[in-house]
mmCIF file with all atom_site columns, N, CA and C in Angstrom:
data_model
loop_
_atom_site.group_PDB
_atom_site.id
_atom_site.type_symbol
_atom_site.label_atom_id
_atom_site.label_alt_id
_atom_site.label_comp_id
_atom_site.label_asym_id
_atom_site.label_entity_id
_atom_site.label_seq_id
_atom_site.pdbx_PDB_ins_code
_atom_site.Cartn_x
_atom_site.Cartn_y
_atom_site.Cartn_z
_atom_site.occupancy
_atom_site.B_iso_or_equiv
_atom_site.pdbx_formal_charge
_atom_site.auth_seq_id
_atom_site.auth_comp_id
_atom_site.auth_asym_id
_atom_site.auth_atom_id
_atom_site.pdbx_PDB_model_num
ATOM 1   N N  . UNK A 1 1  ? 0.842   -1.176  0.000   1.00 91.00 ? 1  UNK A N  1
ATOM 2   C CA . UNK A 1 1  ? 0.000   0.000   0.000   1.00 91.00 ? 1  UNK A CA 1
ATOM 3   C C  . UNK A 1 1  ? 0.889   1.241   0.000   1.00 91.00 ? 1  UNK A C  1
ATOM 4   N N  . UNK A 1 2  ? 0.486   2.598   -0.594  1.00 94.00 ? 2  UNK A N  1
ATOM 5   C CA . UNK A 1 2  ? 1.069   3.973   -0.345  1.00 94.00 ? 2  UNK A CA 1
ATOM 6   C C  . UNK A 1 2  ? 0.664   4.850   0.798   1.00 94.00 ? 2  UNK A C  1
ATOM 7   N N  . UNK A 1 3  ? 1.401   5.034   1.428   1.00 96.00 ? 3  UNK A N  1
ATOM 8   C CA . UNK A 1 3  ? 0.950   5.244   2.554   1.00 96.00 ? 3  UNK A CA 1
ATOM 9   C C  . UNK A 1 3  ? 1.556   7.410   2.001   1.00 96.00 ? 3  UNK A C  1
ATOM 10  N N  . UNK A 1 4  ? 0.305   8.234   3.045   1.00 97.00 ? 4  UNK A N  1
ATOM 11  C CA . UNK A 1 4  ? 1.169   9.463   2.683   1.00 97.00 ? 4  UNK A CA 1
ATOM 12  C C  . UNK A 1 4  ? 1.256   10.336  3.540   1.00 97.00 ? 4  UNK A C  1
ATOM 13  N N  . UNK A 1 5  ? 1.309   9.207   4.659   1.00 97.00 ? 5  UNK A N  1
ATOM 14  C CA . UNK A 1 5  ? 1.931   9.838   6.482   1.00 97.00 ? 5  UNK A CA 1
ATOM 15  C C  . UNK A 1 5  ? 2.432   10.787  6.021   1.00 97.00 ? 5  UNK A C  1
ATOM 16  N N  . UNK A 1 6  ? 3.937   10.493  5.204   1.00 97.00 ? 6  UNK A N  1
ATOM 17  C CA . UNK A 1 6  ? 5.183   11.238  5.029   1.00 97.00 ? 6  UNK A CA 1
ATOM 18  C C  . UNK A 1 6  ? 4.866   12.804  4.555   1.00 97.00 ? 6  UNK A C  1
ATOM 19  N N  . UNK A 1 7  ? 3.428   12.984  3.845   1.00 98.00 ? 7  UNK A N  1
ATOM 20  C CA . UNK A 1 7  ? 3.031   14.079  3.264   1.00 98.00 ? 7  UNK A CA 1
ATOM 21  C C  . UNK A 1 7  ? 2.510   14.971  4.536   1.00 98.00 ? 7  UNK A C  1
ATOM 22  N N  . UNK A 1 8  ? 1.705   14.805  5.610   1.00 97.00 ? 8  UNK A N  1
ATOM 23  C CA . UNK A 1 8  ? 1.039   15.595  6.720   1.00 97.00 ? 8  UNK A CA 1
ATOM 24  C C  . UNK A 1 8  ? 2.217   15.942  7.607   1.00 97.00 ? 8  UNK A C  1
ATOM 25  N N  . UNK A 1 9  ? 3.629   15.047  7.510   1.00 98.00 ? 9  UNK A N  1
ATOM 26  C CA . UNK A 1 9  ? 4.657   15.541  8.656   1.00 98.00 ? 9  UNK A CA 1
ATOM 27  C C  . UNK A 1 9  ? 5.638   16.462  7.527   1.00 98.00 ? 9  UNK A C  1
ATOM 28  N N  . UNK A 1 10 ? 5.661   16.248  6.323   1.00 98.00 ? 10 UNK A N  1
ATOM 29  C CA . UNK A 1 10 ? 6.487   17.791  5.618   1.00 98.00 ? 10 UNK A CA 1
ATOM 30  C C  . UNK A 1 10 ? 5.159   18.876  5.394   1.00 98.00 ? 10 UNK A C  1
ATOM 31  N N  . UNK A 1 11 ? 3.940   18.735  5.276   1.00 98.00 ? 11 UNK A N  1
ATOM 32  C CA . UNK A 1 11 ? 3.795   20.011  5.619   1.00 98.00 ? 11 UNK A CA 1
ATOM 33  C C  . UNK A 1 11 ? 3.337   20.916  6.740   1.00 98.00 ? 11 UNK A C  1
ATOM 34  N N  . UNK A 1 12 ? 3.800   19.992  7.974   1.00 98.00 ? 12 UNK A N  1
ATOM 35  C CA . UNK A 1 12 ? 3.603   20.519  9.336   1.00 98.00 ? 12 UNK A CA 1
ATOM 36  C C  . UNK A 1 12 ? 4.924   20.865  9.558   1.00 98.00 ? 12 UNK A C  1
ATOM 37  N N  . UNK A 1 13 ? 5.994   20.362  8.965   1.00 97.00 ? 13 UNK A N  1
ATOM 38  C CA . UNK A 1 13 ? 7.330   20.929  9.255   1.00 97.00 ? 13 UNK A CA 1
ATOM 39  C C  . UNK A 1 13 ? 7.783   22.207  8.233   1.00 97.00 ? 13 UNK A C  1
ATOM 40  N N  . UNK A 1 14 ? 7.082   22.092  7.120   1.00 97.00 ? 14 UNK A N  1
ATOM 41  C CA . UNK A 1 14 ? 7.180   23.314  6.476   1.00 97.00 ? 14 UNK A CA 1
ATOM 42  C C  . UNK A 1 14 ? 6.009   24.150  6.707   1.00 97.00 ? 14 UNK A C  1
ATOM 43  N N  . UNK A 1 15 ? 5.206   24.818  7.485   1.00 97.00 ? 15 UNK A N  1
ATOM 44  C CA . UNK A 1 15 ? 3.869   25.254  8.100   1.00 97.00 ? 15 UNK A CA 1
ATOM 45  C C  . UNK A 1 15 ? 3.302   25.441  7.241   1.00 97.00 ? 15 UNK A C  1
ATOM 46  N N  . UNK A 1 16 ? 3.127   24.499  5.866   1.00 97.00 ? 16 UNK A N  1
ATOM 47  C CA . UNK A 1 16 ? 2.233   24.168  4.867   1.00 97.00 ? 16 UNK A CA 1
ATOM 48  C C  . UNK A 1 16 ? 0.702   23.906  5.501   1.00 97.00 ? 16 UNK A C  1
ATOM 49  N N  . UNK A 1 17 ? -0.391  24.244  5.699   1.00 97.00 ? 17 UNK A N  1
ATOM 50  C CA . UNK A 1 17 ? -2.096  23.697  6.633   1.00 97.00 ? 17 UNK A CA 1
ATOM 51  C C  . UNK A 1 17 ? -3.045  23.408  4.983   1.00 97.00 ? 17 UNK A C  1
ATOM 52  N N  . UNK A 1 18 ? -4.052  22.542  5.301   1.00 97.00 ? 18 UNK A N  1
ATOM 53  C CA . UNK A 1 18 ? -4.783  22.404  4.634   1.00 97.00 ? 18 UNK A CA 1
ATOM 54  C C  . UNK A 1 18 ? -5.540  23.389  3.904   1.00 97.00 ? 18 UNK A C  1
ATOM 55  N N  . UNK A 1 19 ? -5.665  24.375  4.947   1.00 97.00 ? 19 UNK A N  1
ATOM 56  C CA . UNK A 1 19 ? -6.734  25.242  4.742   1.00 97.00 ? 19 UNK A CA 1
ATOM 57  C C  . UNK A 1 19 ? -6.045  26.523  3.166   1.00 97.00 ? 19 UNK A C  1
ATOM 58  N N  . UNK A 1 20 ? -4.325  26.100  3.186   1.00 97.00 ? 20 UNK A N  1
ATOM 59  C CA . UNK A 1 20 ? -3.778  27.036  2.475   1.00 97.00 ? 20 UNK A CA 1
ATOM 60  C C  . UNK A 1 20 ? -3.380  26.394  1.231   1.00 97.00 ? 20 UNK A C  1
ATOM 61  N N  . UNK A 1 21 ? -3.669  24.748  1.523   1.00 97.00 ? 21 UNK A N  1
ATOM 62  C CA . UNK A 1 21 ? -3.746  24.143  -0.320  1.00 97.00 ? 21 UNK A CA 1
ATOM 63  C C  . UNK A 1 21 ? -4.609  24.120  -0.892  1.00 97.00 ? 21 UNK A C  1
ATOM 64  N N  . UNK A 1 22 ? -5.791  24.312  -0.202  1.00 97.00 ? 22 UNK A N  1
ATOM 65  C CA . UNK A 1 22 ? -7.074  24.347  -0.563  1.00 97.00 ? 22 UNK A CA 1
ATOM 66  C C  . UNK A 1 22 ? -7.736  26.221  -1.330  1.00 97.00 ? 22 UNK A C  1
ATOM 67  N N  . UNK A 1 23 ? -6.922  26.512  -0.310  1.00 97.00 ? 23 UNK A N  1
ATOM 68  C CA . UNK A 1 23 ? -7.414  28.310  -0.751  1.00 97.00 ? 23 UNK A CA 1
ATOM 69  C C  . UNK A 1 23 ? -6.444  29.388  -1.753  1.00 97.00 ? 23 UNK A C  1
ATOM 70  N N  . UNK A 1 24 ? -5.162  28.251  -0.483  1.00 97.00 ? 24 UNK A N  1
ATOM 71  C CA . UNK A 1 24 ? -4.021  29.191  -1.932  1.00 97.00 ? 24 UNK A CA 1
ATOM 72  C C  . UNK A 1 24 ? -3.355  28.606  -2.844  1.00 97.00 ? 24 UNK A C  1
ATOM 73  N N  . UNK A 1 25 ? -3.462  27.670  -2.922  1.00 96.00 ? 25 UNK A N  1
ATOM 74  C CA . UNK A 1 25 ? -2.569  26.221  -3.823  1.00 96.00 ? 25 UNK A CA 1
ATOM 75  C C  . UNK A 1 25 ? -3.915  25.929  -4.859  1.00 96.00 ? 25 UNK A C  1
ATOM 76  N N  . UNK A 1 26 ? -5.750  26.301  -4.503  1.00 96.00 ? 26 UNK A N  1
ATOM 77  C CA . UNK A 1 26 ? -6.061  25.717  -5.610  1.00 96.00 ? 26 UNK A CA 1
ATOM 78  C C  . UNK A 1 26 ? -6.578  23.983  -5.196  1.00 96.00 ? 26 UNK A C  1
ATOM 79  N N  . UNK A 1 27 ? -6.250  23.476  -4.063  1.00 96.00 ? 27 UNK A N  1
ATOM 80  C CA . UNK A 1 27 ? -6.077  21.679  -4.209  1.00 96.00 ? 27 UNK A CA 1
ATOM 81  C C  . UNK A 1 27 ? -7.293  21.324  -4.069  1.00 96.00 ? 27 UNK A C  1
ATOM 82  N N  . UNK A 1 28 ? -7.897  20.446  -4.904  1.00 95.00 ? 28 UNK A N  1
ATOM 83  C CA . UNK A 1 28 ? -9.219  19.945  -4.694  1.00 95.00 ? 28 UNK A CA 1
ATOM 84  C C  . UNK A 1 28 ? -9.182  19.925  -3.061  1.00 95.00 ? 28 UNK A C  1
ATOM 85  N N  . UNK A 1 29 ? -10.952 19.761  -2.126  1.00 96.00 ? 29 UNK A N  1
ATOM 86  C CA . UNK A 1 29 ? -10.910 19.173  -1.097  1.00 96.00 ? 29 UNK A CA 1
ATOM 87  C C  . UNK A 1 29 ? -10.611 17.738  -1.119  1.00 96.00 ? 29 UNK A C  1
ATOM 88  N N  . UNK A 1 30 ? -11.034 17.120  -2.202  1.00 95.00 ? 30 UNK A N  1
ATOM 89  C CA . UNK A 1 30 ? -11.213 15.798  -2.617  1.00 95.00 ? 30 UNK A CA 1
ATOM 90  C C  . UNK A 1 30 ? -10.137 14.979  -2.677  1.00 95.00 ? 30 UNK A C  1
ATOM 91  N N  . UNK A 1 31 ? -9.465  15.988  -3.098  1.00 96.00 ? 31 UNK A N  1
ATOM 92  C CA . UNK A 1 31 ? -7.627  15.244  -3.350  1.00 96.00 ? 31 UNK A CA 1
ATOM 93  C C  . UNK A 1 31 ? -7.065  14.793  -1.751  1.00 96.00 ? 31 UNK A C  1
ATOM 94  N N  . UNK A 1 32 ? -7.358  16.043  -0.959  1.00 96.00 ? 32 UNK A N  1
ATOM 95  C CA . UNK A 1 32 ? -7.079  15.890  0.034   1.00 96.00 ? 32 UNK A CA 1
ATOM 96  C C  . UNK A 1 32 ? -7.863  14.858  1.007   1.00 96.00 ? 32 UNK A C  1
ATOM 97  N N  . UNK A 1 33 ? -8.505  14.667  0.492   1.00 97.00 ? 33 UNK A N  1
ATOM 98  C CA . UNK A 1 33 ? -9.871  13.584  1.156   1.00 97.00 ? 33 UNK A CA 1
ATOM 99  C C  . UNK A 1 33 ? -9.169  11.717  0.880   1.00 97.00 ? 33 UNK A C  1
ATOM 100 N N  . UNK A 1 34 ? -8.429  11.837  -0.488  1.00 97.00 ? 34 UNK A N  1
ATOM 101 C CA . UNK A 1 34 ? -8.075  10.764  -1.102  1.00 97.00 ? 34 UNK A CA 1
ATOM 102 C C  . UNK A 1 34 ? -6.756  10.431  -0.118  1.00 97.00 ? 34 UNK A C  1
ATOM 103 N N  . UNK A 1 35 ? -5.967  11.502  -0.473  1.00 97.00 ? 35 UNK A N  1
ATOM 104 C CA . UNK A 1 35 ? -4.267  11.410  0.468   1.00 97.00 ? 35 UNK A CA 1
ATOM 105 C C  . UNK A 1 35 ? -4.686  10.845  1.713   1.00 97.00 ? 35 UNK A C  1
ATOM 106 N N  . UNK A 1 36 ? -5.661  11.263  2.560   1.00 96.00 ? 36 UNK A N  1
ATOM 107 C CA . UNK A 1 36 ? -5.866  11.061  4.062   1.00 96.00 ? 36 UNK A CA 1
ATOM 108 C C  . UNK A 1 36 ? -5.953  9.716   4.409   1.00 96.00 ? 36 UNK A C  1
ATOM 109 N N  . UNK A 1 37 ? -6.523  9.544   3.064   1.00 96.00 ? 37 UNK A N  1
ATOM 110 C CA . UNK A 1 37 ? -7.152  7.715   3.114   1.00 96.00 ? 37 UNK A CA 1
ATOM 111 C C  . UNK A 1 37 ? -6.511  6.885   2.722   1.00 96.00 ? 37 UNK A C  1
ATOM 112 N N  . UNK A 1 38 ? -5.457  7.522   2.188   1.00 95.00 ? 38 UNK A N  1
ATOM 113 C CA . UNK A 1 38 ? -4.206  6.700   1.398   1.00 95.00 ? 38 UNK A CA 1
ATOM 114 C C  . UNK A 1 38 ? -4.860  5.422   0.164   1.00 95.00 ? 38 UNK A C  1
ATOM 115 N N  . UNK A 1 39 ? -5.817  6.398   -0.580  1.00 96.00 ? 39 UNK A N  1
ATOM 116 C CA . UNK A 1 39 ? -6.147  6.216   -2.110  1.00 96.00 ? 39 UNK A CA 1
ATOM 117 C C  . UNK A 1 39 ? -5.567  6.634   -2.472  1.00 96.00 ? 39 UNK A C  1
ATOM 118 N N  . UNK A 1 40 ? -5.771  6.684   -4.442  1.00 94.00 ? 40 UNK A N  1
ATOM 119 C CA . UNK A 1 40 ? -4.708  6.608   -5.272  1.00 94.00 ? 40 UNK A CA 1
ATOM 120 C C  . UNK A 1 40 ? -5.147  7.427   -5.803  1.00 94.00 ? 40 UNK A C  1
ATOM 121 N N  . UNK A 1 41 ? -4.111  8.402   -6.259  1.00 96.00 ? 41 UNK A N  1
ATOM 122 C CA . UNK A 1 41 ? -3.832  9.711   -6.607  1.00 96.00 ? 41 UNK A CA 1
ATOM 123 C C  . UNK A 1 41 ? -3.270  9.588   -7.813  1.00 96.00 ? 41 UNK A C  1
ATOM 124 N N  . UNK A 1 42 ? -3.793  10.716  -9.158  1.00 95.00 ? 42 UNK A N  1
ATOM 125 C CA . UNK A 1 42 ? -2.550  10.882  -9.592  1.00 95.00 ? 42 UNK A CA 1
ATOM 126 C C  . UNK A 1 42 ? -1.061  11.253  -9.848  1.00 95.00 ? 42 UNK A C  1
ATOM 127 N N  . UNK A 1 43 ? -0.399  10.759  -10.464 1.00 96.00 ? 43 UNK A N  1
ATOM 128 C CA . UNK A 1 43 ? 0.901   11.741  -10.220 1.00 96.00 ? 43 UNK A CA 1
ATOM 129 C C  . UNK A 1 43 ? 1.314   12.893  -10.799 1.00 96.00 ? 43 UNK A C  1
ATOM 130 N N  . UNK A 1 44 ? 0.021   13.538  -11.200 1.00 95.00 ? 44 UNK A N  1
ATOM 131 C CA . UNK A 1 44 ? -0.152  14.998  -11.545 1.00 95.00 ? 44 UNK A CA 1
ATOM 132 C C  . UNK A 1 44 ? -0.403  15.490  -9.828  1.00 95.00 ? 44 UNK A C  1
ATOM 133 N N  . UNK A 1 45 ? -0.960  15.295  -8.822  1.00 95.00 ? 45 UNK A N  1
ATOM 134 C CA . UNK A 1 45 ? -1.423  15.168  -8.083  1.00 95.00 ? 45 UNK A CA 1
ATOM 135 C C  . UNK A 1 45 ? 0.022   15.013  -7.115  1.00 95.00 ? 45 UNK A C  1
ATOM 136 N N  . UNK A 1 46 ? 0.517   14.254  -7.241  1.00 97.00 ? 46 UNK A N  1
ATOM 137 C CA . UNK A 1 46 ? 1.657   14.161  -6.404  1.00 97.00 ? 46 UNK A CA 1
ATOM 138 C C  . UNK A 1 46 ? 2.903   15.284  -6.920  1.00 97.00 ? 46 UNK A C  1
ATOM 139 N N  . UNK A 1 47 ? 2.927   15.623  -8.409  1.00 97.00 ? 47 UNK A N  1
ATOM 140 C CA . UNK A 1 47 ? 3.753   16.779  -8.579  1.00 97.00 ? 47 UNK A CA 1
ATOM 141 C C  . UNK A 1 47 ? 3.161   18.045  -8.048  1.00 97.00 ? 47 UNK A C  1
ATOM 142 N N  . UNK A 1 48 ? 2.760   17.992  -8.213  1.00 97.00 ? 48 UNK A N  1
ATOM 143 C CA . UNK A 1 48 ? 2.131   19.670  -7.495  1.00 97.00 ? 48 UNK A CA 1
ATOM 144 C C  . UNK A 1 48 ? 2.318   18.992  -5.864  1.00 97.00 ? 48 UNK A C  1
ATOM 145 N N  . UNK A 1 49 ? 2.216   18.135  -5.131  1.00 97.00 ? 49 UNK A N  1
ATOM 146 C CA . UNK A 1 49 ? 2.457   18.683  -3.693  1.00 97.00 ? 49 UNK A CA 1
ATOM 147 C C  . UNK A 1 49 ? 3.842   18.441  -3.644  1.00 97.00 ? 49 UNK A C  1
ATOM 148 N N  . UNK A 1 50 ? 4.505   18.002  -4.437  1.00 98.00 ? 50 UNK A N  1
ATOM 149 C CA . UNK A 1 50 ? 6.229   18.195  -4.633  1.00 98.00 ? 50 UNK A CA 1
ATOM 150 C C  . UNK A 1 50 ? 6.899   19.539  -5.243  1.00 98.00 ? 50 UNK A C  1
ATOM 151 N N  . UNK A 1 51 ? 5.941   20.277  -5.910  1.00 97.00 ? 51 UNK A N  1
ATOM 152 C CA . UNK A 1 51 ? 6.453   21.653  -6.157  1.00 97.00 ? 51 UNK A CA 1
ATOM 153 C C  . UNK A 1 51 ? 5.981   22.466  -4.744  1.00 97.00 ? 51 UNK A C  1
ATOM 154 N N  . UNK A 1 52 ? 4.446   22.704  -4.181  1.00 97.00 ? 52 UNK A N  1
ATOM 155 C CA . UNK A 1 52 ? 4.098   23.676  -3.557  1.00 97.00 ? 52 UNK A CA 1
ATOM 156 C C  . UNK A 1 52 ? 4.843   22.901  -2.289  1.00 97.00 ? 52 UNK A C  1
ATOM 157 N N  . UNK A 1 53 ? 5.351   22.150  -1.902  1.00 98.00 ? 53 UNK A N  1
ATOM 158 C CA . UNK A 1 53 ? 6.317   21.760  -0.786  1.00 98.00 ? 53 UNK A CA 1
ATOM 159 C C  . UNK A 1 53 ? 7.962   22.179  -0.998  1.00 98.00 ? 53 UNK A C  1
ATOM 160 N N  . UNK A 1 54 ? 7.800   21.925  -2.314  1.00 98.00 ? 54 UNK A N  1
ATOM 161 C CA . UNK A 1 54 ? 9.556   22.161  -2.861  1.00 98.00 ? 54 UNK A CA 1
ATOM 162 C C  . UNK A 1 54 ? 10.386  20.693  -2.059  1.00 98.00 ? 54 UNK A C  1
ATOM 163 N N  . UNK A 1 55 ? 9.706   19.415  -2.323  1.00 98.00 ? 55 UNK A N  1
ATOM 164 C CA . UNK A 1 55 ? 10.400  18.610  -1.935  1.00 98.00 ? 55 UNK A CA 1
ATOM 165 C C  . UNK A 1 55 ? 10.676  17.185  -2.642  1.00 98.00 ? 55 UNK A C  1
ATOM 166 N N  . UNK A 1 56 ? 11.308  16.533  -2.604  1.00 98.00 ? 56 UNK A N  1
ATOM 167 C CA . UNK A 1 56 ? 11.430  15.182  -3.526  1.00 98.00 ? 56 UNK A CA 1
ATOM 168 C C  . UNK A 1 56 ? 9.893   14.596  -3.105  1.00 98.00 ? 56 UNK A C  1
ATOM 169 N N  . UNK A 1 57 ? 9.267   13.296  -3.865  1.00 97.00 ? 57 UNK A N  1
ATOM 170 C CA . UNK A 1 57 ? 8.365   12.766  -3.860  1.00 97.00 ? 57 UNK A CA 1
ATOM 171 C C  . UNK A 1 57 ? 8.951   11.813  -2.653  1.00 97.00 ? 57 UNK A C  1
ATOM 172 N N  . UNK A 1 58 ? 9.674   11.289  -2.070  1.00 97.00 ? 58 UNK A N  1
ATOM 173 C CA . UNK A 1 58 ? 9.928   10.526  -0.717  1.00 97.00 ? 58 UNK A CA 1
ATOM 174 C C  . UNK A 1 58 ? 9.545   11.090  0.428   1.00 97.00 ? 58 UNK A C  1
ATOM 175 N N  . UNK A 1 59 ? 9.465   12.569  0.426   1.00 98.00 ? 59 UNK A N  1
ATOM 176 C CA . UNK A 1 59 ? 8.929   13.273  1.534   1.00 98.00 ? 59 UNK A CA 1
ATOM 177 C C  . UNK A 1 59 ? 7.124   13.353  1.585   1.00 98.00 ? 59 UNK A C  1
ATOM 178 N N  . UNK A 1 60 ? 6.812   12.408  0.433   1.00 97.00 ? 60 UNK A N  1
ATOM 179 C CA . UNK A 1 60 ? 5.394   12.248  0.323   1.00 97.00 ? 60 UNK A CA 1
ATOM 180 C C  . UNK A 1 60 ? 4.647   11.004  0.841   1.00 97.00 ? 60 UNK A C  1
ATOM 181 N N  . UNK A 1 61 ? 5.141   10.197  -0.017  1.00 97.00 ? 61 UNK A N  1
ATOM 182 C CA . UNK A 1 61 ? 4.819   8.747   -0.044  1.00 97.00 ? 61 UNK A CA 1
ATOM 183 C C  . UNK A 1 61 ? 5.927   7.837   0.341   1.00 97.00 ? 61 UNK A C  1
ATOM 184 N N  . UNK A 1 62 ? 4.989   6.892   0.807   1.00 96.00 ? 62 UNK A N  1
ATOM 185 C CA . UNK A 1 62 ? 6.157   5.602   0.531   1.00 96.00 ? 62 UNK A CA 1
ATOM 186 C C  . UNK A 1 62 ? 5.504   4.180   0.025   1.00 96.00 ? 62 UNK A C  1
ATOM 187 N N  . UNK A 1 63 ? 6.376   3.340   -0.055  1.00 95.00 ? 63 UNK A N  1
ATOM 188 C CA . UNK A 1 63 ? 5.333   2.428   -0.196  1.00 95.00 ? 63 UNK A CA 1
ATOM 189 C C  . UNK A 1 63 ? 5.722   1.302   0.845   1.00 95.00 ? 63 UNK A C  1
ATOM 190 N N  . UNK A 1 64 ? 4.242   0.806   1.836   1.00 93.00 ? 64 UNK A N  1
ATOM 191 C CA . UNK A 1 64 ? 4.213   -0.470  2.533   1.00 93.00 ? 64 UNK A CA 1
ATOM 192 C C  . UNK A 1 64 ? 3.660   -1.529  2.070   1.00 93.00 ? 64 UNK A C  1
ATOM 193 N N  . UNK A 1 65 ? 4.591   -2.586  2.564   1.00 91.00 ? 65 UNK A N  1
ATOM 194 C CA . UNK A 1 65 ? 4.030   -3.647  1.917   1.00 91.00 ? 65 UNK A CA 1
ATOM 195 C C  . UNK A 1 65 ? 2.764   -4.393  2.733   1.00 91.00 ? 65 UNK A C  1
ATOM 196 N N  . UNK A 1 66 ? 2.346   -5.079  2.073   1.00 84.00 ? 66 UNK A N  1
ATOM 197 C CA . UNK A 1 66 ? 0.494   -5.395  2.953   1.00 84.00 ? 66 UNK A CA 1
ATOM 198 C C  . UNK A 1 66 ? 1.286   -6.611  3.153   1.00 84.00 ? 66 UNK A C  1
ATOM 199 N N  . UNK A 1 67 ? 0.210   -7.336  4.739   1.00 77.00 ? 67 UNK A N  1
ATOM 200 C CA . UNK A 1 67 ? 0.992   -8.159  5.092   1.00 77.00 ? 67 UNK A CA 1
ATOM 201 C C  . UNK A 1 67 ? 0.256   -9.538  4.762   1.00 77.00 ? 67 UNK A C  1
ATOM 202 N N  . UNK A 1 68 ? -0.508  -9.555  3.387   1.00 71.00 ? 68 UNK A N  1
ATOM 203 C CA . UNK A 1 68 ? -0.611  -10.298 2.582   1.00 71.00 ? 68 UNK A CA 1
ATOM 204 C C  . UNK A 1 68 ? 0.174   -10.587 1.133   1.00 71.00 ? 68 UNK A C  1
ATOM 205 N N  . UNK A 1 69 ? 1.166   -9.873  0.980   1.00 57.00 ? 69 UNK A N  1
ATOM 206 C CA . UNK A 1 69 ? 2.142   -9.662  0.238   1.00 57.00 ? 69 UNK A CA 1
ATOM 207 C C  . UNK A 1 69 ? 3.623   -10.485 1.044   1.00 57.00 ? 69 UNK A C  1
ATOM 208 N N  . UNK A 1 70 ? 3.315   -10.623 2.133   1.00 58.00 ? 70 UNK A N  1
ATOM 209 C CA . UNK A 1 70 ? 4.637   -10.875 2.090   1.00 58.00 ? 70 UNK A CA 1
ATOM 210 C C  . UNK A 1 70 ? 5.154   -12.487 2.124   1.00 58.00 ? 70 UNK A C  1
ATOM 211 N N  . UNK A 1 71 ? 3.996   -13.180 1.376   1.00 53.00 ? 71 UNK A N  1
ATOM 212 C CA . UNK A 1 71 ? 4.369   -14.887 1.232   1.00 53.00 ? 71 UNK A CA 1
ATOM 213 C C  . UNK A 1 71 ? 5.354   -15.171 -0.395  1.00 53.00 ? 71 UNK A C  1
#
């Protein structure tokens, strides 16, 4: 699974808030509705929170493995 923990702790460390991707970034609510839930996004979707963060895509996502995957 993609998990996008990694996305809510860079933009609490860069004082990036919801309320300012949504109002000043433009970001769907929806998008943000998807990330939370760790659905699948596009990666149009993941470039833009790698520009308005200014950070590599690792500071976003990662990927875990399900622990039905691991036979």
């Amino acid at each position: 699974m993609i998990s996008y923990q990694r996305l809510w702790e860079t933009m609490r460390k860069k004082g990036v808030t919801q309320y300012a991707l949504i109002n000043k970034y433009h970001v769907s609510p929806g998008q943000i509705t998807r990330l939370k839930r760790n659905e699948s996004v596009s990666t149009h979707t993941i470039d833009v929170f790698c520009r308005i963060l200014d950070c590599p895509v690792e500071q976003i996502m990662e990927y875990l493995p399900d622990s039905s995957d691991q036979d």
